[in-house]
């Protein structure tokens, strides 16, 4: 069964600290993996998209890693800021059929001063 | 440059009423997606269109839901009749071409069915 699981469900960190969010998936055959940031009351915004051959991709202070063998991805946030408080959603695309997007339920990150 | 525009932002209506949600995708984008988001189930893809044609509606929960895309700049998602369990945030997104391209989301319509 194609599934995407994220951990932790929620996380609270101090401003300036680093953190890592996890995404494990069982989606097959794999096409790509995306991380989205969703601010409260807004739509998700794409942070990174990674294909099978990519094992790391950065977007400013956000760095995503992908291990296609173990089917794990992580999103690392460096020097967190208050504006990083949001939900982070992992989405995995399968390389079959039309409706082939599988969503994690997200990690809720709160950065406190 | 304008992003995906959804209306209304909020809708509160009574059970049994018809609800119509509207979406204007980014100009030049050929694919449009409707999503539903709830606390329990997260984001769910309901239906998507390529070049105004519905490609996959397997995510539409039941016959009470219907979506149309009469032209490249407008789409509607209709619920008739609405039920309390339809309460959720409904997002529209668009991409240049296809489901694998980066998707740009609107800010959603928060729907409450009483």
Short mmCIF file of C-alpha atoms in Angstrom, two decimals:
data_model
loop_
_atom_site.label_atom_id
_atom_site.label_comp_id
_atom_site.label_asym_id
_atom_site.label_seq_id
_atom_site.Cartn_x
_atom_site.Cartn_y
_atom_site.Cartn_z
CA UNK A 1 0.00 0.00 0.00
CA UNK A 2 1.36 3.42 -0.96
CA UNK A 3 1.82 5.52 2.16
CA UNK A 4 3.72 8.56 3.36
CA UNK A 5 4.45 8.99 7.06
CA UNK A 6 5.93 12.06 8.66
CA UNK A 7 7.50 12.56 12.03
CA UNK A 8 7.31 14.17 14.41
CA UNK A 9 3.68 15.28 14.30
CA UNK A 10 4.66 18.53 15.97
CA UNK A 11 7.83 20.20 17.10
CA UNK A 12 8.70 23.28 19.15
CA UNK A 13 12.18 24.80 18.89
CA UNK A 14 13.94 27.98 19.96
CA UNK A 15 14.69 30.64 17.40
CA UNK A 16 18.14 30.17 15.93
CA UNK A 17 18.23 26.42 16.48
CA UNK A 18 18.35 23.80 13.75
CA UNK A 19 15.80 21.03 13.28
CA UNK A 20 15.15 18.02 11.06
CA UNK A 21 11.82 16.70 9.89
CA UNK A 22 11.40 13.14 8.64
CA UNK A 23 9.39 11.57 5.83
CA UNK A 24 9.22 7.81 5.23
CA UNK A 25 7.34 6.42 2.27
CA UNK A 26 6.34 3.14 0.69
CA UNK A 27 5.29 4.61 -2.66
CA UNK A 28 6.37 2.59 -5.66
CA UNK A 29 7.46 3.05 -8.37
CA UNK A 30 8.93 6.30 -7.18
CA UNK A 31 8.86 9.41 -9.35
CA UNK A 32 9.65 12.38 -7.13
CA UNK A 33 9.34 13.71 -3.60
CA UNK A 34 8.32 17.22 -2.66
CA UNK A 35 8.39 19.23 0.50
CA UNK A 36 5.82 21.98 0.98
CA UNK A 37 5.58 24.70 3.62
CA UNK A 38 2.10 25.74 4.65
CA UNK A 39 1.58 28.84 6.75
CA UNK A 40 -1.60 29.04 8.81
CA UNK A 41 -4.51 30.10 6.63
CA UNK A 42 -2.51 29.89 3.41
CA UNK A 43 -1.98 27.36 0.67
CA UNK A 44 1.11 25.13 0.57
CA UNK A 45 4.23 26.55 -1.06
CA UNK A 46 6.76 24.28 -2.73
CA UNK A 47 10.20 24.18 -1.08
CA UNK A 48 11.97 21.40 -3.00
CA UNK A 49 11.32 18.66 -5.53
CA UNK A 50 13.70 15.71 -5.71
CA UNK A 51 13.89 12.91 -8.25
CA UNK A 52 15.38 9.46 -7.84
CA UNK A 53 18.87 10.55 -8.81
CA UNK A 54 19.05 13.50 -6.42
CA UNK A 55 20.06 12.94 -2.82
CA UNK A 56 20.18 16.52 -1.61
CA UNK A 57 18.65 19.84 -2.60
CA UNK A 58 18.76 23.20 -0.89
CA UNK A 59 16.48 26.22 -0.88
CA UNK A 60 18.03 28.87 1.32
CA UNK A 61 18.05 27.62 4.91
CA UNK A 62 16.07 24.53 3.90
CA UNK A 63 17.94 21.40 2.83
CA UNK A 64 16.14 18.24 1.77
CA UNK A 65 17.80 14.85 1.54
CA UNK A 66 16.55 11.72 -0.14
CA UNK A 67 17.62 8.11 0.32
CA UNK A 68 15.74 6.19 -2.36
CA UNK A 69 17.08 2.87 -1.12
CA UNK A 70 15.62 3.21 2.36
CA UNK A 71 12.72 5.35 1.11
CA UNK A 72 13.41 8.14 3.54
CA UNK A 73 13.65 11.88 3.19
CA UNK A 74 14.48 14.60 5.64
CA UNK A 75 14.04 18.35 5.66
CA UNK A 76 16.69 20.21 7.63
CA UNK A 77 16.08 23.80 8.69
CA UNK A 78 19.14 25.79 9.68
CA UNK A 79 19.16 28.77 12.04
CA UNK A 80 15.40 28.76 12.45
CA UNK A 81 13.40 31.97 12.35
CA UNK A 82 9.98 32.82 13.74
CA UNK A 83 8.66 32.84 10.18
CA UNK A 84 9.54 29.16 9.84
CA UNK A 85 6.56 28.37 12.08
CA UNK A 86 4.30 26.42 9.74
CA UNK A 87 3.25 22.94 8.71
CA UNK A 88 5.65 21.03 6.48
CA UNK A 89 4.11 18.47 4.16
CA UNK A 90 5.90 15.66 2.34
CA UNK A 91 4.33 14.54 -0.96
CA UNK A 92 5.52 11.54 -2.97
CA UNK A 93 4.64 10.99 -6.60
CA UNK A 94 4.41 7.52 -8.09
CA UNK A 95 5.35 6.87 -11.68
CA UNK A 96 2.10 5.15 -12.60
CA UNK A 97 -1.39 6.18 -13.55
CA UNK A 98 -3.01 9.54 -13.27
CA UNK A 99 -3.82 10.12 -9.61
CA UNK A 100 -0.41 9.25 -8.28
CA UNK A 101 0.25 11.77 -5.49
CA UNK A 102 0.53 10.55 -1.91
CA UNK A 103 0.52 13.01 0.97
CA UNK A 104 1.89 12.94 4.46
CA UNK A 105 -0.18 14.54 7.20
CA UNK A 106 2.54 17.05 7.93
CA UNK A 107 4.74 18.21 10.79
CA UNK A 108 3.62 21.31 12.67
CA UNK A 109 6.72 23.38 13.55
CA UNK A 110 6.58 26.19 16.07
CA UNK A 111 9.61 28.44 16.51
CA UNK A 112 9.59 30.42 19.74
CA UNK A 113 11.73 33.44 20.64
CA UNK B 1 2.32 38.37 -10.95
CA UNK B 2 -1.03 37.03 -9.74
CA UNK B 3 -1.11 33.62 -8.17
CA UNK B 4 -4.00 31.18 -8.07
CA UNK B 5 -7.12 33.02 -7.00
CA UNK B 6 -9.91 31.30 -5.11
CA UNK B 7 -13.29 32.59 -4.03
CA UNK B 8 -14.89 32.84 -1.65
CA UNK B 9 -12.28 32.66 1.12
CA UNK B 10 -14.89 31.58 3.61
CA UNK B 11 -18.30 29.98 3.16
CA UNK B 12 -20.77 29.05 5.84
CA UNK B 13 -24.01 27.42 4.78
CA UNK B 14 -26.64 25.05 5.98
CA UNK B 15 -26.76 21.37 5.26
CA UNK B 16 -28.55 20.58 2.01
CA UNK B 17 -27.57 23.80 0.27
CA UNK B 18 -25.58 23.91 -2.94
CA UNK B 19 -22.04 25.21 -2.61
CA UNK B 20 -19.91 26.49 -5.49
CA UNK B 21 -16.21 27.16 -5.09
CA UNK B 22 -14.32 29.06 -7.75
CA UNK B 23 -10.75 29.09 -8.97
CA UNK B 24 -8.71 31.13 -11.42
CA UNK B 25 -5.39 29.41 -12.21
CA UNK B 26 -2.14 31.15 -13.06
CA UNK B 27 -2.20 32.36 -16.64
CA UNK B 28 -0.36 29.96 -18.93
CA UNK B 29 -0.71 26.99 -16.62
CA UNK B 30 -2.30 24.02 -18.35
CA UNK B 31 -3.10 21.84 -15.34
CA UNK B 32 -5.50 22.57 -12.51
CA UNK B 33 -6.07 20.62 -9.31
CA UNK B 34 -8.71 20.61 -6.60
CA UNK B 35 -7.74 19.46 -3.11
CA UNK B 36 -9.50 19.07 0.21
CA UNK B 37 -7.69 19.43 3.54
CA UNK B 38 -8.94 18.30 6.94
CA UNK B 39 -7.20 17.77 10.25
CA UNK B 40 -7.96 14.06 10.18
CA UNK B 41 -7.00 13.22 6.60
CA UNK B 42 -4.59 15.99 5.60
CA UNK B 43 -4.47 17.00 1.93
CA UNK B 44 -6.43 14.88 -0.55
CA UNK B 45 -6.42 15.32 -4.32
CA UNK B 46 -10.02 15.37 -5.56
CA UNK B 47 -9.66 15.89 -9.30
CA UNK B 48 -7.32 17.39 -11.82
CA UNK B 49 -7.60 18.80 -15.32
CA UNK B 50 -5.13 19.02 -18.19
CA UNK B 51 -6.01 21.57 -20.88
CA UNK B 52 -9.51 21.89 -19.40
CA UNK B 53 -10.17 18.15 -19.62
CA UNK B 54 -10.69 16.11 -16.43
CA UNK B 55 -7.91 13.52 -16.25
CA UNK B 56 -8.64 11.77 -12.99
CA UNK B 57 -11.59 12.26 -10.67
CA UNK B 58 -11.02 9.16 -8.57
CA UNK B 59 -10.49 11.35 -5.51
CA UNK B 60 -13.96 12.88 -5.69
CA UNK B 61 -15.71 11.51 -2.62
CA UNK B 62 -19.14 10.90 -4.12
CA UNK B 63 -21.67 12.02 -6.70
CA UNK B 64 -22.56 15.08 -4.68
CA UNK B 65 -19.25 16.56 -5.83
CA UNK B 66 -18.70 17.81 -9.36
CA UNK B 67 -16.03 19.96 -11.00
CA UNK B 68 -15.92 21.81 -14.28
CA UNK B 69 -13.37 23.76 -16.22
CA UNK B 70 -15.17 25.60 -19.01
CA UNK B 71 -12.04 27.47 -20.10
CA UNK B 72 -8.36 27.82 -19.29
CA UNK B 73 -8.89 30.58 -16.76
CA UNK B 74 -11.76 29.30 -14.64
CA UNK B 75 -12.86 26.23 -12.72
CA UNK B 76 -15.62 25.42 -10.26
CA UNK B 77 -16.08 22.76 -7.63
CA UNK B 78 -19.71 22.19 -6.70
CA UNK B 79 -21.22 20.27 -3.80
CA UNK B 80 -24.92 19.52 -4.01
CA UNK B 81 -26.40 18.80 -1.56
CA UNK B 82 -23.82 19.74 1.06
CA UNK B 83 -23.39 17.80 4.30
CA UNK B 84 -21.60 18.69 7.58
CA UNK B 85 -18.84 16.17 6.81
CA UNK B 86 -17.93 18.25 3.76
CA UNK B 87 -16.59 20.94 6.08
CA UNK B 88 -12.93 21.44 5.18
CA UNK B 89 -10.54 23.79 3.45
CA UNK B 90 -10.66 23.36 -0.32
CA UNK B 91 -7.57 24.32 -2.29
CA UNK B 92 -7.11 24.90 -5.97
CA UNK B 93 -3.64 24.61 -7.51
CA UNK B 94 -2.21 24.94 -10.98
CA UNK B 95 0.95 23.83 -12.74
CA UNK B 96 2.53 24.42 -16.12
CA UNK B 97 1.84 20.90 -17.33
CA UNK B 98 0.83 17.78 -15.51
CA UNK B 99 0.79 16.38 -12.03
CA UNK B 100 4.56 16.04 -11.67
CA UNK B 101 5.33 19.72 -12.22
CA UNK B 102 5.56 22.14 -9.26
CA UNK B 103 2.07 23.15 -8.20
CA UNK B 104 1.10 26.64 -7.09
CA UNK B 105 -1.70 26.74 -4.57
CA UNK B 106 -4.35 29.31 -3.88
CA UNK B 107 -5.12 30.31 -0.30
CA UNK B 108 -8.14 28.05 -0.14
CA UNK B 109 -11.82 28.29 0.69
CA UNK B 110 -12.74 27.44 4.27
CA UNK B 111 -16.11 25.72 4.04
CA UNK B 112 -18.35 25.14 7.04
CA UNK B 113 -21.59 23.21 6.64
CA UNK B 114 -23.91 23.60 9.60
#
